[in-house]
Coordinates of C-alpha atoms in Angstrom, one line a residue:
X1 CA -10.1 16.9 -13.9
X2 CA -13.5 18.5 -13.4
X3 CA -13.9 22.4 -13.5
X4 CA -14.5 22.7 -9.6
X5 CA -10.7 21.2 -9.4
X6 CA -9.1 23.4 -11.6
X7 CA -11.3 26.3 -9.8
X8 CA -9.7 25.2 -6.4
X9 CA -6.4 24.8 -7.8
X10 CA -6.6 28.4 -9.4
X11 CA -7.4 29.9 -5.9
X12 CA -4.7 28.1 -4.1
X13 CA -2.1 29.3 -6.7
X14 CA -3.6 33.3 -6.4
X15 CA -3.4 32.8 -2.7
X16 CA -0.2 30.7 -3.0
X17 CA 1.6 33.7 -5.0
X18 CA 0.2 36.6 -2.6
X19 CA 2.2 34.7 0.2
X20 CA 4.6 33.8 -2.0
X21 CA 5.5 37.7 -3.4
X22 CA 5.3 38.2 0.5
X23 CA 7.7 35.5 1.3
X24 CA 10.2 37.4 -1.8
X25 CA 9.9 40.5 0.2
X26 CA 10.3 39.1 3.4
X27 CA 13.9 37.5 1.5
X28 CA 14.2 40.8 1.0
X29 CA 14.7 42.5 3.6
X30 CA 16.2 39.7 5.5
X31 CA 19.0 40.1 3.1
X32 CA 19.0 43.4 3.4
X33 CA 19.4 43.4 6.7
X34 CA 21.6 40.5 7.4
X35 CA 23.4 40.0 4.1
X36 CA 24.5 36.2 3.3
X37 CA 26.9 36.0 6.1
X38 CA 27.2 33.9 9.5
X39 CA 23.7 35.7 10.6
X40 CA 22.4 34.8 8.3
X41 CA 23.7 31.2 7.0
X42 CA 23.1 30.3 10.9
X43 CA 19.3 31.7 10.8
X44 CA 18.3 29.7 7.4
X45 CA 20.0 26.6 8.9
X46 CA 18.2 26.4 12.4
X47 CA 14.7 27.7 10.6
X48 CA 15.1 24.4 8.6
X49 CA 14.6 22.4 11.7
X50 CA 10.9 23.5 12.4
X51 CA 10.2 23.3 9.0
X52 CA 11.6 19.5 8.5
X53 CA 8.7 18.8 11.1
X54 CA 6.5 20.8 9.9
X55 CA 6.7 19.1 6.2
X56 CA 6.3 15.9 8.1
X57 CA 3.9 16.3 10.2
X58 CA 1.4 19.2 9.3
X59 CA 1.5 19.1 5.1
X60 CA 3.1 16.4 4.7
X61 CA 3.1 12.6 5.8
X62 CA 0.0 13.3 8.7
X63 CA -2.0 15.1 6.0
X64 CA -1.0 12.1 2.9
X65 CA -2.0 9.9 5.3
X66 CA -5.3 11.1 6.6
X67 CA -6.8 13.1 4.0
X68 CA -7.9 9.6 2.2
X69 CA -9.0 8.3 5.4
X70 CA -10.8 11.6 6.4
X71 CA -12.2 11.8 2.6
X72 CA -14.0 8.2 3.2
X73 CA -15.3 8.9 6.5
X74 CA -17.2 11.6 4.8
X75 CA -18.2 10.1 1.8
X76 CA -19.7 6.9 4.0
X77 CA -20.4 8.1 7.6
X78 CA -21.1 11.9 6.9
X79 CA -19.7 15.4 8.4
X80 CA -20.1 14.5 12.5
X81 CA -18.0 11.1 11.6
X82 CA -15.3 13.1 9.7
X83 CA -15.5 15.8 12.1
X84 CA -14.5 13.1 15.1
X85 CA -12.1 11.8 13.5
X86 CA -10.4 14.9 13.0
X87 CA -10.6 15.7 16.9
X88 CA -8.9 12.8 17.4
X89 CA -6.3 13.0 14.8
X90 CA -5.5 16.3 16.0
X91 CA -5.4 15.6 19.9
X92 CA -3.1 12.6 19.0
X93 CA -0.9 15.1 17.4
X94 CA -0.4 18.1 19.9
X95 CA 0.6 15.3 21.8
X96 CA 3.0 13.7 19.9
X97 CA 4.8 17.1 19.0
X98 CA 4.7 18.6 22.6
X99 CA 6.9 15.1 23.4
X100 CA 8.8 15.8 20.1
X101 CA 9.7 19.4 21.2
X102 CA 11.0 18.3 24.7
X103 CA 13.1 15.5 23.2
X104 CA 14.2 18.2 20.5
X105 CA 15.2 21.1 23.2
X106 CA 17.4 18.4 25.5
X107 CA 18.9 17.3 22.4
X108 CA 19.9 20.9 21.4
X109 CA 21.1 21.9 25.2
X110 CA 23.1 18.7 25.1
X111 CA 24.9 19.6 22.2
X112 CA 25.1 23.6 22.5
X113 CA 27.1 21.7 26.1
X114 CA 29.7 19.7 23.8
X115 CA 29.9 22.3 20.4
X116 CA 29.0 26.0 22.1
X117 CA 31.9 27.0 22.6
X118 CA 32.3 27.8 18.9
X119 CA 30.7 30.8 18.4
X120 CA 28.7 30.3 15.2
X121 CA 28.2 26.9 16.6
X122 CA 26.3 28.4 19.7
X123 CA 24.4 30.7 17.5
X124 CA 22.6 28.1 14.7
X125 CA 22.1 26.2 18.3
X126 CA 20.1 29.1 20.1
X127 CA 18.4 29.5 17.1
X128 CA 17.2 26.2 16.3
X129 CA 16.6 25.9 20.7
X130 CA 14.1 29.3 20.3
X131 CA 11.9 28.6 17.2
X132 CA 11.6 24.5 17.9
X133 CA 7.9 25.6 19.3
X134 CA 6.9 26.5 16.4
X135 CA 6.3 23.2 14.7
X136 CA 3.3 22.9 17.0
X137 CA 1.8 25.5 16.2
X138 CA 2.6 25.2 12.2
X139 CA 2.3 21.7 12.1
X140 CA -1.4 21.6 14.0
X141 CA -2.2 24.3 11.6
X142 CA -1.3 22.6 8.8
X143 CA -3.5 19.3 9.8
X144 CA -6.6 22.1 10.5
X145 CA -5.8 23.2 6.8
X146 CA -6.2 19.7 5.3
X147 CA -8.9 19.1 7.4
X148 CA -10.9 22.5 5.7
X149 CA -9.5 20.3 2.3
X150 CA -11.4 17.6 2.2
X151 CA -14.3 19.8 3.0
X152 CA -13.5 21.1 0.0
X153 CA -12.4 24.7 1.5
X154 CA -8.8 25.7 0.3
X155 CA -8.5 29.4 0.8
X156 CA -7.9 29.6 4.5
X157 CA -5.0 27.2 4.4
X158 CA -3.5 28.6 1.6
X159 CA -3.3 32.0 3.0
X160 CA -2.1 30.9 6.1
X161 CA 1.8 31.3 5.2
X162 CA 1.3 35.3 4.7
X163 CA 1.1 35.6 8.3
X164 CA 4.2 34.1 8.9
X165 CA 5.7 36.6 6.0
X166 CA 4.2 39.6 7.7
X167 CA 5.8 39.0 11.0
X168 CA 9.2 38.4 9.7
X169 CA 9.3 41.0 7.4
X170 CA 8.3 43.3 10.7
X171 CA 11.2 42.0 12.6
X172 CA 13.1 41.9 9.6
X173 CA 12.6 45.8 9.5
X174 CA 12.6 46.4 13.0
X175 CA 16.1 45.0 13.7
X176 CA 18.5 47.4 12.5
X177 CA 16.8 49.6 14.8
X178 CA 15.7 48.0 17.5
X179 CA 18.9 45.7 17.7
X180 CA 21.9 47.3 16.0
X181 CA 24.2 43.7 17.0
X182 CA 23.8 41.2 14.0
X183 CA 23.0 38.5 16.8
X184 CA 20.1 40.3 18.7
X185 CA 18.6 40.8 14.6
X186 CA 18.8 37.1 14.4
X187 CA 17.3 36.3 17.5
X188 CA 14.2 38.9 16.8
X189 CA 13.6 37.4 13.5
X190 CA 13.4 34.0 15.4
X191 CA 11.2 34.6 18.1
X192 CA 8.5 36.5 15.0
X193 CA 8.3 32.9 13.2
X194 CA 7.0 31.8 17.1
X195 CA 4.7 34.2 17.4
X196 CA 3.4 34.0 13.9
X197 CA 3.0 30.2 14.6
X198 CA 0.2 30.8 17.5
X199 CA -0.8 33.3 15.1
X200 CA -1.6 30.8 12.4
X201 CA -3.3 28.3 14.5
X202 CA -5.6 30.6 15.5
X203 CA -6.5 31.5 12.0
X204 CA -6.9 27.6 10.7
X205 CA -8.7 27.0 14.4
X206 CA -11.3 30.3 13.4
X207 CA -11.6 29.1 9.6
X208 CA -12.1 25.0 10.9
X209 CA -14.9 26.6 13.3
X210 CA -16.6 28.4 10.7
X211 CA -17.0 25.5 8.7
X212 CA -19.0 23.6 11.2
X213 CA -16.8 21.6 13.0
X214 CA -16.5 21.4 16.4
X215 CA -13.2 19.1 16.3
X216 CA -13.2 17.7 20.0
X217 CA -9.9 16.5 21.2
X218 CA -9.3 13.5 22.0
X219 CA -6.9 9.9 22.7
X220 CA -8.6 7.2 21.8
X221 CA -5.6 5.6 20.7
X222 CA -7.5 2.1 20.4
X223 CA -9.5 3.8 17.8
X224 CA -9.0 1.5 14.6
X225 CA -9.1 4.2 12.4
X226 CA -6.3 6.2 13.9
X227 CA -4.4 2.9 13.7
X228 CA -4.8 2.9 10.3
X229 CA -3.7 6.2 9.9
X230 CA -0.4 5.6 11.7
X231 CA 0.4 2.4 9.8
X232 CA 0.2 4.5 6.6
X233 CA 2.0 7.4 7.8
X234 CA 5.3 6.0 9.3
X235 CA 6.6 4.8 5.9
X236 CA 5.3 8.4 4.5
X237 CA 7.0 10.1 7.4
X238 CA 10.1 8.0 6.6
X239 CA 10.3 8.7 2.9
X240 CA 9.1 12.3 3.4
X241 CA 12.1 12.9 6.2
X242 CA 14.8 11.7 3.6
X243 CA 14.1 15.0 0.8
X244 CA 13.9 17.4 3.6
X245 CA 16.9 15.6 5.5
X246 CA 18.4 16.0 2.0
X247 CA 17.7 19.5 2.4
X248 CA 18.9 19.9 6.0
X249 CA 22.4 18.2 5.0
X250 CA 23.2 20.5 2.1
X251 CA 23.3 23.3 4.3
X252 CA 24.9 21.4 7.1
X253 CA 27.8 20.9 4.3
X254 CA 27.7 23.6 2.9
X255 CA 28.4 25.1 6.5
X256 CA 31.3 22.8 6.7
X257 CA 33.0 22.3 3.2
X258 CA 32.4 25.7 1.2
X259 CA 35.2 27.7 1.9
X260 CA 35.1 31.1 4.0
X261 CA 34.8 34.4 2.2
X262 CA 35.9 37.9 4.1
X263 CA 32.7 40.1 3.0
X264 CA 34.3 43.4 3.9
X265 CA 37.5 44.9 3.9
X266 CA 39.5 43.7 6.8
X267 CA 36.4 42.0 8.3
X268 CA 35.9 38.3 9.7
X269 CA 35.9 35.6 7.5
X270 CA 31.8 34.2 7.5
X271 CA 30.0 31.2 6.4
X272 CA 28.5 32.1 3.5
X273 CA 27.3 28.8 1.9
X274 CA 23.8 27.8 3.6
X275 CA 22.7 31.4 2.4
X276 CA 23.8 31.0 -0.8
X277 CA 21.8 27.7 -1.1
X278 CA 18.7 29.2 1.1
X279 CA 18.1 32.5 -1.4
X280 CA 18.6 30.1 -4.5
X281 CA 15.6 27.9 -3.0
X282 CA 13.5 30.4 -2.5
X283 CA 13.5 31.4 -6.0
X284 CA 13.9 28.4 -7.4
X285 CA 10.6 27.3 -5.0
X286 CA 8.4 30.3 -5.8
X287 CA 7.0 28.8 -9.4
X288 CA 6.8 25.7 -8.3
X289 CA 4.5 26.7 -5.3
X290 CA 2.5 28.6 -7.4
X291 CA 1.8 25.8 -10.3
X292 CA 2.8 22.3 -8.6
X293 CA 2.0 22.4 -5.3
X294 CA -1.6 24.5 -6.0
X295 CA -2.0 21.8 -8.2
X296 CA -1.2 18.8 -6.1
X297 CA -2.9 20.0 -3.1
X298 CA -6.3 20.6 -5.5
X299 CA -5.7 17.2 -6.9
X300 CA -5.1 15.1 -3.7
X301 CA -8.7 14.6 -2.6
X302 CA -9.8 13.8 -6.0
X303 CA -7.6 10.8 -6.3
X304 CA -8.4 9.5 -2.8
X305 CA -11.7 9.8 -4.3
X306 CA -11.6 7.7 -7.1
X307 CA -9.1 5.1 -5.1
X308 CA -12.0 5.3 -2.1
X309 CA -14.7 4.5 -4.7
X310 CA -12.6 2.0 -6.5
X311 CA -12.4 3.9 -9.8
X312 CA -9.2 3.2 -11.6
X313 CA -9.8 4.6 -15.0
X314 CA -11.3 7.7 -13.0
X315 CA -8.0 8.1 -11.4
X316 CA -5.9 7.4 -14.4
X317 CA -7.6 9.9 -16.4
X318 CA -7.3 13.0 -13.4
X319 CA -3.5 12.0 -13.1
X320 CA -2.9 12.3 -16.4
X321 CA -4.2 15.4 -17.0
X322 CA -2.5 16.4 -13.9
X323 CA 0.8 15.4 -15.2
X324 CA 0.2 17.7 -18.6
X325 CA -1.0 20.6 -16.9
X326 CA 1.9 20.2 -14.5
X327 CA 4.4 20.1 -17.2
X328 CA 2.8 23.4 -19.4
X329 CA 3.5 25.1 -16.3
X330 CA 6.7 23.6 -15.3
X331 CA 8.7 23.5 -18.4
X332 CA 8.6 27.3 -19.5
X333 CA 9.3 28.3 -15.6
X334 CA 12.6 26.0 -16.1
X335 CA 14.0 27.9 -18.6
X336 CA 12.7 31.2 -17.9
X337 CA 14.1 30.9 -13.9
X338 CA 17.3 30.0 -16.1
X339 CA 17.6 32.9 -18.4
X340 CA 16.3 35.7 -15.8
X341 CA 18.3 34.5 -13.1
X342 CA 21.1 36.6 -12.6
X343 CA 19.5 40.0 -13.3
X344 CA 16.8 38.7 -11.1
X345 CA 19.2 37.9 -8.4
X346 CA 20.6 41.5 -8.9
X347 CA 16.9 43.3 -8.9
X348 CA 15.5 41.4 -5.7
X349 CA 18.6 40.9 -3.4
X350 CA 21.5 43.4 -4.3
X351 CA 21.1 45.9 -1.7
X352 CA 22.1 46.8 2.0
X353 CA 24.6 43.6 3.2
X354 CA 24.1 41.4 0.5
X355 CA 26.5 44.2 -1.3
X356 CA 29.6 43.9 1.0
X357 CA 30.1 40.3 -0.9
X358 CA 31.1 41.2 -4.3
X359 CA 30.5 37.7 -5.8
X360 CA 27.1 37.1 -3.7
X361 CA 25.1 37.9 -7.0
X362 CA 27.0 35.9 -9.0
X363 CA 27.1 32.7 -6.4
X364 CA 23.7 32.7 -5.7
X365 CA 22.7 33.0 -9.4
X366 CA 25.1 29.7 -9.8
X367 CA 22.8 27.8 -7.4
X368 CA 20.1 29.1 -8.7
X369 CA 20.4 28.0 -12.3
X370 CA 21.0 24.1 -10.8
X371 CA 17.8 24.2 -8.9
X372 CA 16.2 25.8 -11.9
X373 CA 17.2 22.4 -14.0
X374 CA 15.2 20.3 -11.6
X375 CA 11.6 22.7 -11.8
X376 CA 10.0 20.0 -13.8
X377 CA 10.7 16.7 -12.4
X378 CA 10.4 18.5 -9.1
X379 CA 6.6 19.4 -9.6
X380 CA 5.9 16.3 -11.5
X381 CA 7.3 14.3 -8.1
X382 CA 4.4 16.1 -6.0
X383 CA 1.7 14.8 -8.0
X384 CA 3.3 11.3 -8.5
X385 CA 3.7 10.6 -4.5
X386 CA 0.1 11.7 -4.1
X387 CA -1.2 9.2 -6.8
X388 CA 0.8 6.6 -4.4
X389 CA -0.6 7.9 -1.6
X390 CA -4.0 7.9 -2.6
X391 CA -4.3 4.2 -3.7
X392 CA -2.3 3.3 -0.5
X393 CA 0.7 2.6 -1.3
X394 CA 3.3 4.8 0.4
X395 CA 6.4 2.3 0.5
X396 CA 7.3 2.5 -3.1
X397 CA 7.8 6.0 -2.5
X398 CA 9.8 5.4 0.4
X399 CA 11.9 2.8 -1.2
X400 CA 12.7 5.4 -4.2
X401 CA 13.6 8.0 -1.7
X402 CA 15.7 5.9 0.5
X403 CA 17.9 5.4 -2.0
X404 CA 17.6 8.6 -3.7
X405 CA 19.6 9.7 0.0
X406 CA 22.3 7.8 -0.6
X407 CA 23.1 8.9 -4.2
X408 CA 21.8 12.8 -3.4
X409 CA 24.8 12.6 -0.4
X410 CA 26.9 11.3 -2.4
X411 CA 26.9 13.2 -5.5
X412 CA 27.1 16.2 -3.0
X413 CA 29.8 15.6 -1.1
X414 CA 31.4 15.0 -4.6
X415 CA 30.4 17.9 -6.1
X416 CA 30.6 20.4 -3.2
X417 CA 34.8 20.0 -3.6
X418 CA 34.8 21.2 -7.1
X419 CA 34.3 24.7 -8.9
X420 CA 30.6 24.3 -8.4
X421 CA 31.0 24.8 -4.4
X422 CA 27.6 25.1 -2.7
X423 CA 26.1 24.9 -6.6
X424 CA 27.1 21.4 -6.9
X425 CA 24.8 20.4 -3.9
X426 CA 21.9 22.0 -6.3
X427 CA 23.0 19.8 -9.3
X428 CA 23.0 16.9 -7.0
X429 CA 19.2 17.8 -5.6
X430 CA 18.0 17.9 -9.0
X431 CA 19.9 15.0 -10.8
X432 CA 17.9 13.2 -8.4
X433 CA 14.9 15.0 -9.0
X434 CA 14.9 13.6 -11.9
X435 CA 15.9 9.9 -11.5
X436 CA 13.0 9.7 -8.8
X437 CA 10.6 10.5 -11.1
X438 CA 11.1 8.7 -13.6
X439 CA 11.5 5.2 -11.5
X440 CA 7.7 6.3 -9.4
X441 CA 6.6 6.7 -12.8
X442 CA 7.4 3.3 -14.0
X443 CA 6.3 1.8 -11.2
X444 CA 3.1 3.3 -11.2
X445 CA 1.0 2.5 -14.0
X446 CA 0.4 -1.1 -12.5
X447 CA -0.8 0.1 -9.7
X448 CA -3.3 3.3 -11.0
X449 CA -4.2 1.6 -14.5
X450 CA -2.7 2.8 -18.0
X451 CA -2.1 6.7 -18.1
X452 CA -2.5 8.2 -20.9
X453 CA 1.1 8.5 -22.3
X454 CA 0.5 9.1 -25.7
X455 CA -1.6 12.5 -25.3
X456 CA 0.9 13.3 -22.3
X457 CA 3.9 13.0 -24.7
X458 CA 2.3 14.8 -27.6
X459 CA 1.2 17.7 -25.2
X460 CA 5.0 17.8 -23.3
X461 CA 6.4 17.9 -27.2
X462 CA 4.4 20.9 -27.9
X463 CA 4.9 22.6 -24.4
X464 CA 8.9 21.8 -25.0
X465 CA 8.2 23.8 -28.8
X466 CA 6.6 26.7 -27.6
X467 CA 9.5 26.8 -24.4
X468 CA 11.8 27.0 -27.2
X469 CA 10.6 29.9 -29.0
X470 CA 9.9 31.8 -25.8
X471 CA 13.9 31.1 -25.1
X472 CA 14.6 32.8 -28.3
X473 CA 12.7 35.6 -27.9
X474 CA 14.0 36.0 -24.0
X475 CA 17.3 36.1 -25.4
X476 CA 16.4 38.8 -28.1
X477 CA 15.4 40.9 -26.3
X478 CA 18.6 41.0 -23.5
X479 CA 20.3 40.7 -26.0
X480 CA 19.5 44.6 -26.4
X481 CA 19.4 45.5 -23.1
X482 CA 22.7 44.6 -21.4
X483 CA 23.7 48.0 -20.3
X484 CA 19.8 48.8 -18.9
X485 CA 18.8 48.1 -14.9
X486 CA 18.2 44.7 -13.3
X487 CA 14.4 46.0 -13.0
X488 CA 14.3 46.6 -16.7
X489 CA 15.5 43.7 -17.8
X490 CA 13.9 41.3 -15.6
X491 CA 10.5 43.1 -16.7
X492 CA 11.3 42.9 -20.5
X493 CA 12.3 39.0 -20.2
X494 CA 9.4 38.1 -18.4
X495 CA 7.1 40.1 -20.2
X496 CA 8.2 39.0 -23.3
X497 CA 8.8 35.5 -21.9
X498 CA 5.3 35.8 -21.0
X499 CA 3.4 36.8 -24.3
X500 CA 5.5 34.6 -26.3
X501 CA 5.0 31.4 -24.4
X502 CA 1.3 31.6 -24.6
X503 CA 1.1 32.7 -28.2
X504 CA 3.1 29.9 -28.9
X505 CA 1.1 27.7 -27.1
X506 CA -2.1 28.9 -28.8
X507 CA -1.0 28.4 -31.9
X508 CA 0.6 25.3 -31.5
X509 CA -2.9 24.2 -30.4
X510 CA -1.6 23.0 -26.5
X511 CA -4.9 22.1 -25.1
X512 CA -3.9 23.0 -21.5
X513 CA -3.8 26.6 -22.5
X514 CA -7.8 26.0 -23.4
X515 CA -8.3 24.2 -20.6
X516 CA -7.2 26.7 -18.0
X517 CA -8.5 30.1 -19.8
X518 CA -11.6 28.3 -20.3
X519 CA -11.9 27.1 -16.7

């Protein structure tokens, strides 16, 4: 992993945790504002919608799958090739979402025809009918952002999701004044995340522009190229739809099967169980955006390089030390989420409505330490798919997924009917977390060359050591502070978390710790 990768991976986590302290604040006052009730379970549900699309389609399969290709063009055919190419890849796409979105809206209206008259049904269904546009205008942006990628430019697309933040955190703020009725809030907050989306295109189109590129539109669907580019995708798109339609169905259950909770005296009973799920995500999500996904998105057009170029040992070697670095990070934010959580839950969310639920701290922090169990197999997962990707082979991925569906449904509709509730869909996500990674990973080293397992188990066994002694001396020091502030615990645990983790490391002689402070 050379210096200018860990350099680019080190600016997309600083950008990725301004947007991502953003995106805690926008929580925030969401929560504030809207509490964990119907609103708000219906909002989180129908946002999910865009987003599935938008994970498919702008960072997800369309950006696996032509990031290699675009990364070849320009290592052979130079910067006009690669900047034709793009033109095309993009003109393909506004076109293929603009269809998508009218297909998407007469689905909605057909069904807000047979299950409106509920409603909360009729709500999650205007919702998910007003902010469908914006998987255009996210999902184009996200295409212009791995396009600036593989120019080797990662701060524009990185920053891109503070924009977003910023207008929801407006409406956010502007609802209980503007709007006193919980619907009209919901419905402001859902037409910000459409603006913002126009909003963000026209940053990534700017930032594209000042590169150099013209990107000129265009259909050439007989282009062979392009061809190529869908034939890799559609598996991608297919194993890439089954985690987020994971994601989708957990709330959709936990809609349906956790039961109702009255949130104020002699109020309405309110679903309460997709915004239970939806806070526990987003905390569960914010280290692992900051270390995994900065790292994976730094990492992915280095391995298409060494796969372009034929270079097997090279690609071994960066996906190995992609795997360590990925676990130093990963492991300590495991148990550290794990033994702040509940405090933290308390400090960031329990104020305004989240209050009129007395067991809303205690429910989310549930969730939360279940998604917290999966951190590490989660982040691994992100650089594992993108070694497949890179050497071309997207249907083992797909395979693993597939099934991963079918056991991920299952143990969730089991567990959702127990104590657990809405925290047994979270065990389910990352019991199978887990099982994925470790099948990719077996099935990879044919395919990339031998990894380097002994120096990635001897570094995981001396990340797991010095995890260990920051545990003990996280739980020293609450163990002293139980009658103090959520704010001054959370700041004692982390701090001391912190200082001890990287001590440890030092002096355990982890060579990742070297690695990054020298680099």
């Amino acid at each position: 992993m050379s210096s200018q990768m860990l350099q680019s991976a080190r600016l997309v986590g600083v950008l990725t945790l301004m947007s991502r302290l953003l995106g805690l604040a926008r929580d925030m006052a969401i929560t504030a504002t809207l509490g964990v009730g119907t609103g708000a379970s219906a909002f989180w549900t129908a946002f999910q919608v865009p987003n599935l699309f938008r994970r498919l389609f702008g960072e997800g399969a369309l950006s696996a799958a032509s990031i290699p290709v675009l990364t070849e063009t320009l290592s052979k055919d130079g910067a006009a090739a690669a900047d034709r190419l793009a033109g095309r890849i993009l003109g393909l796409l506004l076109v293929l979402l603009a269809g998508l979105i009218v297909v998407g809206e007469a689905v909605i209206a057909g069904l807000y025809w047979r299950y409106g008259g509920q409603e909360k049904n009729a709500l999650v269904l205007t919702l998910a009918g007003l902010m469908l546009p914006y998987m255009l205008f996210i999902c184009a942006a996200a295409m212009l952002g791995g396009v600036q990628n593989v120019f080797g430019r990662f701060a524009s697309a990185a920053a891109a999701p503070i924009i977003l933040n910023l207008f929801m955190i407006a409406a956010a703020l502007a609802g209980p004044f503007m709007t006193p009725a919980e619907k009209r809030q919901v419905v402001l907050l859902a037409a910000a995340v459409v603006v913002s989306g126009v909003f963000q295109l026209a940053w990534q189109w700017a930032a594209a522009r000042r590169l150099g590129l013209r990107l000129p539109l265009s259909l050439d669907t007989r282009d062979p190229t392009l061809r190529r580019i869908a034939v890799t995708m559609l598996p991608m798109i297919l194993g890439l739809a089954t985690v987020q339609l994971n994601t989708f169905a957990d709330s959709l259950i936990a809609w349906w099967f956790v039961p109702e909770k009255v949130l104020r005296p002699g109020g309405a009973a309110e679903e309460v169980g997709p915004a239970v799920l939806s806070l526990a995500q987003r905390l569960y999500q914010f280290p692992l955006a900051i270390f995994a996904s900065a790292l994976a998105t730094a990492i992915f057009p280095a391995l298409s390089r060494h796969a372009a170029e034929n270079d097997l040992p090279g690609l071994a070697r960066t996906l190995s030390r992609g795997l360590r670095v990925t676990s130093f990070e990963g492991l300590p934010s495991m148990v550290g989420l794990i033994l702040v959580r509940e405090p933290l839950v308390a400090l960031l969310f329990g104020r305004g409505r989240f209050q009129d639920w007395p067991e809303a701290t205690q429910r989310v922090s549930f969730a939360l330490f279940m998604y917290a169990l999966g951190i590490w197999a989660f982040g691994v997962n992100q650089i594992v798919v993108r070694a497949y990707y890179a050497v071309g082979d997207p249907r083992t991925p797909l395979g693993v997924s597939v099934r991963n569906v079918a056991l991920n449904l299952a143990l969730g509709l089991l567990l959702v009917h127990t104590a657990l509730k809405e925290a047994g869909l979270a065990l389910a996500t990352s019991i199978c977390a887990v099982v994925q990674v470790v099948v990719l990973l077996r099935r990879l080293s044919p395919r990339v060359g031998r990894l380097e397992w002994r120096a990635i188990g001897t570094a995981m066994l001396r990340t797991a050591a010095a995890t260990a002694i920051m545990a003990g001396g996280v739980l020293a020091v609450d163990r002293f502070l139980p009658a103090h502030s959520a704010a001054v615990r959370v700041g004692a645990m982390v701090v001391t978390g912190g200082l001890v983790f990287l001590a440890s490391a030092w002096l355990l002689r982890c060579p990742e710790i070297k690695e990054l402070a020298r680099r």
